[in-house]
């Protein structure tokens, strides 16, 4: 019995060892430590797909509403812009996506983002597609980015290679890829043969709010939103995002890679290579020699803009600060041994000096005109008073002369019977002087009436800043609020969370509307977050909140 028991025990131990050995690679793969991704730079169109937002009723019938471009980063994930499937997007019928869904399907209420009937589909070709779901954490409203997990792997397509957006420079050639705008709007399903390419150059590498952005000249449209921006080596350096004032902008891919690394989503950074995420924390890269050329170009651009400014309308003290900052920045940009930290600090200091320029205190031209007009009125009134007094004095003198000449020489005026002549003869003229004074009082009363008339003023809408009680009159049709003094009507220079061009209040008839200008930290009306560029009616005592800066809106 003892030997049999030992044999059974050894067999059991051996079986457990085999199970543990088989489980180790599975666990390692689940931890993302051995995932391998093979990317392509030979044919980037092969990794570009179309994504569509649809409503699926209980019978399985689909209606597609919006769409855009996405691209593969591994066999199970694609990335795109988050606004491609935003339910608050306004369609050509003037309604939002959620409002159109409600009307199309006679729903009792507007569908919510988590409605199980709302689905995303990624098209492998014109007639086949797979369902995709948004990764719970690998998404960002600020970056306008989302990673979508495919319900099934798509074979025959290859992921794109994610490059290094920190290595790009102004004047580098770039290519924007995606699907034509009309095909997406008409809900035509595209494949790799339909991918369009537009080329251009990088204008500048910058930061908008807290987002790292590439400004370039490769034309974008609504169809290639979410598509890749490639460098000359066909590596992805950005995700195509938006157009402002005919300028094209893409998100820098390194900001997206940080999120993918955080949540262990694999991608490739070399053609045919095997990059994995997250990394092991070891950095074998060779430190680049000399300062970052992109930072040098950015600092030089800031210097040129600052030197080109017309500073005649600003105080001498603030202009001197700007000139000193320009001098320091020029010393840094010309120093071949300058560090990236020094370049970044110079850029920040120069931008702060420009923002800190203080306008000279001076009288408004309208105020000057008003003062001149008031002086003229006062002079005219004085002339009239002097003329009237002079005329009355002449009449009084004539009356006195007439009274004296009627009394015989050597005789005194005879008082009425029974009265004594106790009042000097000059008393009557003193009474006449009092009448002249009363006349002056009448003229001054008329002047007081004019003063009351001039003090009236028409009212208008205004804001009360909660922080300090400041009253801010809304003085223009489109009243902009932000922290960039040159672009806005009201500058909030003491709150860094407010965007440079945060929101605009527009007067339409007797109503006022506010619209968020795609700010970094959002705009709220009575606690409700506004979608970018969507106008919202302001009523009396509405609470308007720009990031954490609160105002109370008032109608006159």
Short mmCIF file of C-alpha atoms in Angstrom, two decimals, residues 108-531:
data_model
loop_
_atom_site.label_atom_id
_atom_site.label_comp_id
_atom_site.label_asym_id
_atom_site.label_seq_id
_atom_site.Cartn_x
_atom_site.Cartn_y
_atom_site.Cartn_z
CA UNK A 108 -40.29 57.83 -26.48
CA UNK A 109 -37.07 59.55 -25.40
CA UNK A 110 -33.74 60.53 -26.86
CA UNK A 111 -31.35 57.56 -27.00
CA UNK A 112 -28.41 57.68 -24.59
CA UNK A 113 -24.75 56.87 -25.31
CA UNK A 114 -25.05 53.47 -23.60
CA UNK A 115 -28.17 52.40 -25.54
CA UNK A 116 -27.65 48.77 -26.63
CA UNK A 117 -29.28 49.51 -30.01
CA UNK A 118 -26.46 51.92 -30.94
CA UNK A 119 -23.51 50.08 -32.47
CA UNK A 120 -20.26 50.70 -34.35
CA UNK A 121 -19.27 48.68 -37.42
CA UNK A 122 -15.85 48.49 -39.09
CA UNK A 123 -15.90 47.54 -42.78
CA UNK A 124 -13.28 45.11 -44.05
CA UNK A 125 -14.66 45.59 -47.59
CA UNK A 126 -17.86 46.82 -49.21
CA UNK A 127 -20.18 44.05 -48.02
CA UNK A 128 -18.55 42.60 -44.90
CA UNK A 129 -18.07 44.23 -41.53
CA UNK A 130 -17.45 43.43 -37.88
CA UNK A 131 -18.92 45.04 -34.80
CA UNK A 132 -16.57 47.17 -32.68
CA UNK A 133 -16.80 48.44 -29.11
CA UNK A 134 -15.12 51.47 -27.54
CA UNK A 135 -12.39 50.54 -25.03
CA UNK A 136 -13.62 51.58 -21.58
CA UNK A 137 -10.44 53.48 -20.71
CA UNK A 138 -8.38 53.93 -23.90
CA UNK A 139 -10.30 57.01 -25.02
CA UNK A 140 -10.08 60.77 -24.46
CA UNK A 141 -12.48 63.66 -25.03
CA UNK A 142 -9.59 66.12 -24.77
CA UNK A 143 -7.51 64.31 -27.43
CA UNK A 144 -10.68 63.40 -29.42
CA UNK A 145 -9.39 59.82 -29.64
CA UNK A 146 -10.75 56.33 -29.01
CA UNK A 147 -9.46 52.76 -29.38
CA UNK A 148 -12.09 50.35 -30.75
CA UNK A 149 -11.87 46.60 -30.14
CA UNK A 150 -13.07 44.41 -33.03
CA UNK A 151 -15.46 41.56 -32.24
CA UNK A 152 -13.47 39.38 -34.66
CA UNK A 153 -9.97 39.57 -36.11
CA UNK A 154 -9.69 40.94 -39.65
CA UNK A 155 -7.25 38.87 -41.68
CA UNK A 156 -5.62 40.04 -44.91
CA UNK A 157 -5.15 43.54 -43.51
CA UNK A 158 -1.99 44.81 -41.79
CA UNK A 159 -1.60 47.28 -38.90
CA UNK A 160 0.19 50.56 -39.57
CA UNK A 161 3.52 51.45 -37.96
CA UNK A 162 3.28 54.16 -35.26
CA UNK A 163 6.18 56.59 -35.63
CA UNK A 164 7.71 59.16 -33.25
CA UNK A 165 5.99 62.56 -33.38
CA UNK A 166 8.75 64.05 -31.19
CA UNK A 167 11.17 63.71 -34.12
CA UNK A 168 9.18 65.79 -36.64
CA UNK A 169 10.09 69.33 -37.71
CA UNK A 170 8.45 72.18 -39.63
CA UNK A 171 8.75 71.79 -43.43
CA UNK A 172 8.68 67.95 -43.17
CA UNK A 173 6.52 66.32 -45.85
CA UNK A 174 3.32 64.64 -44.59
CA UNK A 175 0.46 62.63 -46.13
CA UNK A 176 -3.16 62.60 -44.88
CA UNK A 177 -5.03 59.37 -45.72
CA UNK A 178 -8.70 58.46 -45.41
CA UNK A 179 -11.96 58.15 -47.30
CA UNK A 180 -13.62 60.86 -49.47
CA UNK A 181 -16.10 63.04 -47.59
CA UNK A 182 -19.02 62.47 -50.02
CA UNK A 183 -18.76 58.68 -49.78
CA UNK A 184 -19.04 58.80 -45.99
CA UNK A 185 -21.95 61.25 -46.07
CA UNK A 186 -23.78 59.10 -48.66
CA UNK A 187 -23.10 55.99 -46.52
CA UNK A 188 -21.18 54.21 -49.25
CA UNK A 189 -19.02 51.47 -47.83
CA UNK A 190 -15.39 51.80 -48.83
CA UNK A 191 -12.41 49.52 -49.04
CA UNK A 192 -8.65 50.05 -49.44
CA UNK A 193 -8.99 50.93 -53.14
CA UNK A 194 -11.10 53.97 -52.17
CA UNK A 195 -8.52 55.48 -49.79
CA UNK A 196 -7.57 59.02 -50.84
CA UNK A 197 -4.19 60.65 -50.17
CA UNK A 198 -3.39 64.36 -49.83
CA UNK A 199 0.09 65.71 -49.22
CA UNK A 200 1.52 68.83 -47.62
CA UNK A 201 4.16 70.04 -45.19
CA UNK A 202 4.24 70.63 -41.45
CA UNK A 203 3.61 74.30 -40.65
CA UNK A 204 4.39 74.03 -36.96
CA UNK A 205 4.38 71.65 -34.03
CA UNK A 206 2.44 73.24 -31.20
CA UNK A 207 0.18 72.79 -28.18
CA UNK A 208 -3.49 73.81 -28.17
CA UNK A 209 -4.84 73.86 -24.63
CA UNK A 210 -3.28 70.68 -23.24
CA UNK A 211 -3.21 68.81 -26.57
CA UNK A 212 -0.04 68.25 -28.64
CA UNK A 213 -1.00 69.27 -32.18
CA UNK A 214 0.57 69.18 -35.67
CA UNK A 215 -0.49 72.06 -37.95
CA UNK A 216 0.05 71.15 -41.61
CA UNK A 217 -1.06 71.91 -45.19
CA UNK A 218 -2.29 68.43 -46.22
CA UNK A 219 -6.05 69.03 -46.90
CA UNK A 220 -8.50 67.34 -44.50
CA UNK A 221 -12.25 66.73 -44.76
CA UNK A 222 -14.99 65.10 -42.70
CA UNK A 223 -14.35 61.78 -44.46
CA UNK A 224 -10.72 61.35 -43.39
CA UNK A 225 -11.35 62.38 -39.75
CA UNK A 226 -9.77 59.66 -37.64
CA UNK A 227 -7.39 58.63 -40.43
CA UNK A 228 -3.60 58.60 -40.15
CA UNK A 229 -1.15 61.42 -40.89
CA UNK A 230 2.03 59.78 -42.25
CA UNK A 231 5.62 60.95 -42.61
CA UNK A 232 7.80 60.29 -45.66
CA UNK A 233 8.56 56.79 -44.31
CA UNK A 234 4.82 55.90 -44.18
CA UNK A 235 4.88 55.88 -40.37
CA UNK A 236 1.91 57.32 -38.46
CA UNK A 237 2.86 60.58 -36.72
CA UNK A 238 -0.67 61.87 -36.07
CA UNK A 239 -4.42 61.27 -36.24
CA UNK A 240 -6.35 63.67 -38.51
CA UNK A 241 -8.73 65.72 -36.40
CA UNK A 242 -10.13 69.13 -37.44
CA UNK A 243 -9.90 72.24 -39.64
CA UNK A 244 -9.95 75.84 -38.31
CA UNK A 245 -9.65 78.90 -40.58
CA UNK A 246 -8.50 76.66 -43.47
CA UNK A 247 -5.69 75.27 -41.31
CA UNK A 248 -5.43 71.50 -40.86
CA UNK A 249 -4.66 69.92 -37.49
CA UNK A 250 -3.75 66.39 -36.37
CA UNK A 251 -3.14 64.92 -32.88
CA UNK A 252 0.49 63.94 -32.27
CA UNK A 253 0.69 60.12 -32.18
CA UNK A 254 2.98 60.04 -29.11
CA UNK A 255 0.10 61.34 -26.96
CA UNK A 256 -2.03 58.42 -28.21
CA UNK A 257 0.79 55.90 -27.67
CA UNK A 258 0.99 56.91 -23.99
CA UNK A 259 -2.66 55.87 -23.53
CA UNK A 260 -2.15 52.61 -25.44
CA UNK A 261 0.88 51.84 -23.26
CA UNK A 262 -1.09 52.56 -20.09
CA UNK A 263 -3.76 49.98 -20.93
CA UNK A 264 -1.46 47.37 -22.51
CA UNK A 265 -2.71 47.68 -26.09
CA UNK A 266 0.01 46.44 -28.47
CA UNK A 267 1.21 48.29 -31.59
CA UNK A 268 4.22 48.32 -33.93
CA UNK A 269 6.86 51.04 -34.28
CA UNK A 270 8.97 49.30 -36.95
CA UNK A 271 8.01 47.87 -40.34
CA UNK A 272 7.72 44.10 -40.04
CA UNK A 273 8.90 44.55 -36.44
CA UNK A 274 7.72 43.32 -33.10
CA UNK A 275 6.93 46.14 -30.73
CA UNK A 276 4.97 45.40 -27.58
CA UNK A 277 3.34 47.42 -24.84
CA UNK A 278 3.89 48.16 -22.08
CA UNK A 279 7.70 48.38 -22.23
CA UNK A 280 9.98 47.01 -19.53
CA UNK A 281 11.04 50.45 -18.34
CA UNK A 282 14.57 50.19 -19.77
CA UNK A 283 15.61 52.94 -22.17
CA UNK A 284 18.35 51.85 -24.56
CA UNK A 285 17.94 54.84 -26.89
CA UNK A 286 20.96 57.05 -27.43
CA UNK A 287 20.45 60.57 -26.18
CA UNK A 288 20.25 62.99 -29.15
CA UNK A 289 23.07 65.45 -29.46
CA UNK A 290 22.21 69.12 -29.18
CA UNK A 291 18.82 70.75 -28.53
CA UNK A 292 15.53 69.64 -30.13
CA UNK A 293 15.25 71.34 -33.53
CA UNK A 294 11.46 71.52 -33.24
CA UNK A 295 11.81 73.53 -30.02
CA UNK A 296 14.36 75.82 -31.66
CA UNK A 297 11.98 76.46 -34.58
CA UNK A 298 9.07 77.05 -32.20
CA UNK A 299 11.08 79.53 -30.09
CA UNK A 300 12.31 81.39 -33.18
CA UNK A 301 8.71 81.64 -34.40
CA UNK A 302 7.61 83.12 -31.06
CA UNK A 303 10.50 85.62 -31.19
CA UNK A 304 9.56 86.72 -34.72
CA UNK A 305 5.91 87.19 -33.76
CA UNK A 306 6.80 89.18 -30.64
CA UNK A 307 9.20 91.48 -32.53
CA UNK A 308 6.58 92.11 -35.23
CA UNK A 309 3.97 93.33 -32.72
CA UNK A 310 2.84 96.97 -32.65
CA UNK A 311 3.46 97.90 -29.02
CA UNK A 312 2.63 101.61 -29.30
CA UNK A 313 -0.64 101.13 -27.41
CA UNK A 314 0.92 99.44 -24.37
CA UNK A 315 2.57 100.78 -21.23
CA UNK A 316 6.32 101.41 -21.22
CA UNK A 317 6.83 99.01 -18.30
CA UNK A 318 5.13 96.04 -19.98
CA UNK A 319 6.89 96.77 -23.30
CA UNK A 320 10.25 96.83 -21.49
CA UNK A 321 9.47 93.43 -19.95
CA UNK A 322 8.67 92.08 -23.43
CA UNK A 323 11.90 93.50 -24.92
CA UNK A 324 13.99 92.01 -22.10
CA UNK A 325 12.30 88.63 -22.60
CA UNK A 326 12.95 88.78 -26.37
CA UNK A 327 16.63 89.47 -25.67
CA UNK A 328 16.88 86.50 -23.32
CA UNK A 329 15.08 84.25 -25.81
CA UNK A 330 17.45 85.28 -28.62
CA UNK A 331 20.41 84.35 -26.41
CA UNK A 332 18.91 80.90 -25.78
CA UNK A 333 17.98 80.20 -29.42
CA UNK A 334 21.50 81.10 -30.59
CA UNK A 335 23.17 78.92 -27.95
CA UNK A 336 24.13 75.52 -29.49
CA UNK A 337 24.40 74.03 -25.98
CA UNK A 338 20.93 75.15 -24.86
CA UNK A 339 18.89 72.40 -23.23
CA UNK A 340 15.33 71.49 -24.14
CA UNK A 341 14.23 72.76 -20.73
CA UNK A 342 15.78 76.19 -21.43
CA UNK A 343 14.07 76.34 -24.83
CA UNK A 344 10.70 75.40 -23.35
CA UNK A 345 11.11 77.93 -20.53
CA UNK A 346 11.98 80.69 -23.04
CA UNK A 347 8.90 79.86 -25.13
CA UNK A 348 6.71 79.99 -22.02
CA UNK A 349 8.29 83.26 -20.78
CA UNK A 350 7.87 84.91 -24.18
CA UNK A 351 4.22 83.91 -24.44
CA UNK A 352 3.63 85.20 -20.90
CA UNK A 353 5.30 88.53 -21.73
CA UNK A 354 3.08 88.96 -24.79
CA UNK A 355 -0.03 88.09 -22.80
CA UNK A 356 1.08 90.43 -20.01
CA UNK A 357 1.24 93.55 -22.20
CA UNK A 358 -0.88 96.24 -20.53
CA UNK A 359 -2.80 98.75 -22.60
CA UNK A 360 -2.14 102.43 -21.91
CA UNK A 361 -4.78 104.14 -19.79
CA UNK A 362 -6.34 106.90 -21.88
CA UNK A 363 -9.64 108.61 -22.46
CA UNK A 364 -12.03 107.01 -24.89
CA UNK A 365 -12.62 109.24 -27.98
CA UNK A 366 -16.35 109.28 -27.18
CA UNK A 367 -15.58 110.49 -23.65
CA UNK A 368 -13.38 113.27 -25.06
CA UNK A 369 -16.16 114.36 -27.44
CA UNK A 370 -18.62 114.34 -24.54
CA UNK A 371 -16.34 116.49 -22.38
CA UNK A 372 -15.81 119.02 -25.18
CA UNK A 373 -19.57 119.19 -25.79
CA UNK A 374 -20.23 119.73 -22.06
CA UNK A 375 -17.63 122.54 -21.91
CA UNK A 376 -19.25 124.25 -24.92
CA UNK A 377 -22.70 124.01 -23.30
CA UNK A 378 -21.36 125.49 -20.04
CA UNK A 379 -19.68 128.37 -21.91
CA UNK A 380 -22.91 129.13 -23.82
CA UNK A 381 -24.93 129.10 -20.56
CA UNK A 382 -22.43 131.46 -18.91
CA UNK A 383 -22.60 133.84 -21.89
CA UNK A 384 -26.42 133.84 -21.74
CA UNK A 385 -26.41 134.50 -17.98
CA UNK A 386 -23.93 137.37 -18.34
CA UNK A 387 -25.94 138.87 -21.20
CA UNK A 388 -29.23 138.65 -19.26
CA UNK A 389 -27.66 140.20 -16.14
CA UNK A 390 -26.13 142.99 -18.17
CA UNK A 391 -29.48 143.76 -19.81
CA UNK A 392 -31.33 143.82 -16.49
CA UNK A 393 -28.70 146.07 -14.88
CA UNK A 394 -29.05 148.55 -17.73
CA UNK A 395 -32.84 148.58 -17.29
CA UNK A 396 -32.46 149.07 -13.52
CA UNK A 397 -30.08 151.98 -14.06
CA UNK A 398 -32.56 153.65 -16.42
CA UNK A 399 -35.36 153.14 -13.89
CA UNK A 400 -33.28 154.75 -11.12
CA UNK A 401 -32.48 157.70 -13.34
CA UNK A 402 -36.14 158.15 -14.17
CA UNK A 403 -37.18 158.02 -10.47
CA UNK A 404 -34.64 160.67 -9.37
CA UNK A 405 -35.47 163.08 -12.16
CA UNK A 406 -39.16 163.17 -11.13
CA UNK A 407 -38.38 164.67 -7.68
CA UNK A 408 -37.95 168.44 -7.51
CA UNK A 409 -34.55 169.71 -6.52
CA UNK A 410 -34.07 169.99 -2.78
CA UNK A 411 -37.19 167.90 -2.01
CA UNK A 412 -37.30 164.46 -0.48
CA UNK A 413 -39.63 161.65 -1.46
CA UNK A 414 -42.91 161.85 0.49
CA UNK A 415 -43.89 158.62 2.20
CA UNK A 416 -47.52 157.51 2.41
CA UNK A 417 -49.69 159.28 5.01
CA UNK A 418 -49.05 158.17 8.59
CA UNK A 419 -45.72 156.51 7.84
CA UNK A 420 -42.23 157.67 8.67
CA UNK A 421 -39.47 157.69 6.06
CA UNK A 422 -37.29 155.16 7.95
CA UNK A 423 -36.10 153.21 4.90
CA UNK A 424 -33.34 154.69 2.78
CA UNK A 425 -34.27 155.46 -0.79
CA UNK A 426 -31.79 152.84 -1.97
CA UNK A 427 -33.92 150.02 -0.47
CA UNK A 428 -36.12 149.88 -3.54
CA UNK A 429 -33.10 149.18 -5.76
CA UNK A 430 -31.97 146.43 -3.40
CA UNK A 431 -35.32 144.75 -3.96
CA UNK A 432 -34.78 145.01 -7.70
CA UNK A 433 -31.40 143.32 -7.25
CA UNK A 434 -33.16 140.40 -5.56
CA UNK A 435 -35.44 140.02 -8.60
CA UNK A 436 -32.36 139.79 -10.83
CA UNK A 437 -31.05 136.98 -8.62
CA UNK A 438 -34.32 135.10 -8.92
CA UNK A 439 -33.95 135.29 -12.67
CA UNK A 440 -30.53 133.66 -12.41
CA UNK A 441 -31.97 130.86 -10.29
CA UNK A 442 -34.52 130.09 -13.01
CA UNK A 443 -31.74 129.69 -15.59
CA UNK A 444 -29.81 127.37 -13.29
CA UNK A 445 -32.91 125.25 -12.78
CA UNK A 446 -33.12 124.87 -16.54
CA UNK A 447 -29.48 123.79 -16.54
CA UNK A 448 -30.25 121.16 -13.92
CA UNK A 449 -32.89 119.77 -16.26
CA UNK A 450 -30.31 119.44 -19.01
CA UNK A 451 -27.98 117.57 -16.62
CA UNK A 452 -30.72 115.05 -15.81
CA UNK A 453 -31.33 114.45 -19.51
CA UNK A 454 -27.63 113.85 -20.22
CA UNK A 455 -27.31 111.33 -17.39
CA UNK A 456 -29.77 108.85 -18.99
CA UNK A 457 -28.17 105.88 -20.79
CA UNK A 458 -29.46 102.86 -22.65
CA UNK A 459 -28.89 99.51 -20.90
CA UNK A 460 -27.70 96.14 -22.27
CA UNK A 461 -26.93 92.58 -21.21
CA UNK A 462 -24.02 92.05 -18.84
CA UNK A 463 -22.15 89.44 -16.83
CA UNK A 464 -21.26 89.42 -13.13
CA UNK A 465 -17.96 87.64 -12.46
CA UNK A 466 -18.56 85.59 -9.30
CA UNK A 467 -14.88 85.66 -8.24
CA UNK A 468 -14.68 89.44 -7.71
CA UNK A 469 -18.16 90.84 -8.43
CA UNK A 470 -16.93 92.59 -11.59
CA UNK A 471 -19.70 93.75 -13.93
CA UNK A 472 -18.89 93.08 -17.60
CA UNK A 473 -21.04 94.78 -20.25
CA UNK A 474 -21.66 92.75 -23.43
CA UNK A 475 -20.72 95.41 -25.96
CA UNK A 476 -20.63 93.64 -29.32
CA UNK A 477 -22.71 91.35 -31.52
CA UNK A 478 -20.20 88.53 -31.00
CA UNK A 479 -18.66 88.90 -27.54
CA UNK A 480 -15.63 86.59 -27.13
CA UNK A 481 -14.24 85.50 -23.74
CA UNK A 482 -10.85 83.86 -23.17
CA UNK A 483 -7.32 84.53 -21.98
CA UNK A 484 -5.68 85.64 -25.26
CA UNK A 485 -6.06 89.42 -25.06
CA UNK A 486 -5.72 90.05 -28.81
CA UNK A 487 -8.57 87.72 -29.78
CA UNK A 488 -11.25 88.33 -27.16
CA UNK A 489 -13.50 91.12 -25.92
CA UNK A 490 -13.04 90.15 -22.27
CA UNK A 491 -9.67 88.72 -21.20
CA UNK A 492 -9.38 86.38 -18.20
CA UNK A 493 -5.64 86.60 -17.60
CA UNK A 494 -5.63 85.28 -14.03
CA UNK A 495 -7.07 81.79 -14.66
CA UNK A 496 -4.87 79.37 -16.62
CA UNK A 497 -7.64 76.76 -16.94
CA UNK A 498 -9.59 79.08 -19.29
CA UNK A 499 -8.71 78.56 -22.97
CA UNK A 500 -7.24 81.30 -25.13
CA UNK A 501 -10.50 81.56 -27.13
CA UNK A 502 -12.97 79.83 -24.81
CA UNK A 503 -16.55 80.91 -25.65
CA UNK A 504 -18.55 83.48 -27.66
CA UNK A 505 -21.83 85.18 -26.64
CA UNK A 506 -23.86 86.13 -29.73
CA UNK A 507 -26.80 88.58 -29.77
CA UNK A 508 -29.63 87.59 -32.09
CA UNK A 509 -32.52 90.05 -31.93
CA UNK A 510 -33.31 90.43 -28.25
CA UNK A 511 -31.86 87.02 -27.34
CA UNK A 512 -28.33 86.05 -26.35
CA UNK A 513 -26.70 82.71 -27.10
CA UNK A 514 -23.40 81.23 -25.93
CA UNK A 515 -21.26 78.72 -27.87
CA UNK A 516 -18.19 76.83 -26.65
CA UNK A 517 -15.18 77.23 -28.99
CA UNK A 518 -13.80 73.71 -28.46
CA UNK A 519 -12.21 74.77 -25.19
CA UNK A 520 -9.92 72.45 -23.27
CA UNK A 521 -11.94 72.48 -20.03
CA UNK A 522 -15.43 73.01 -21.47
CA UNK A 523 -18.25 75.52 -21.06
CA UNK A 524 -21.35 75.00 -18.89
CA UNK A 525 -24.77 76.74 -18.69
CA UNK A 526 -26.64 76.08 -15.46
CA UNK A 527 -24.42 73.02 -14.86
CA UNK A 528 -24.94 71.49 -18.33
CA UNK A 529 -21.79 70.97 -20.45
CA UNK A 530 -22.02 72.47 -23.94
CA UNK A 531 -20.91 70.68 -27.07
#
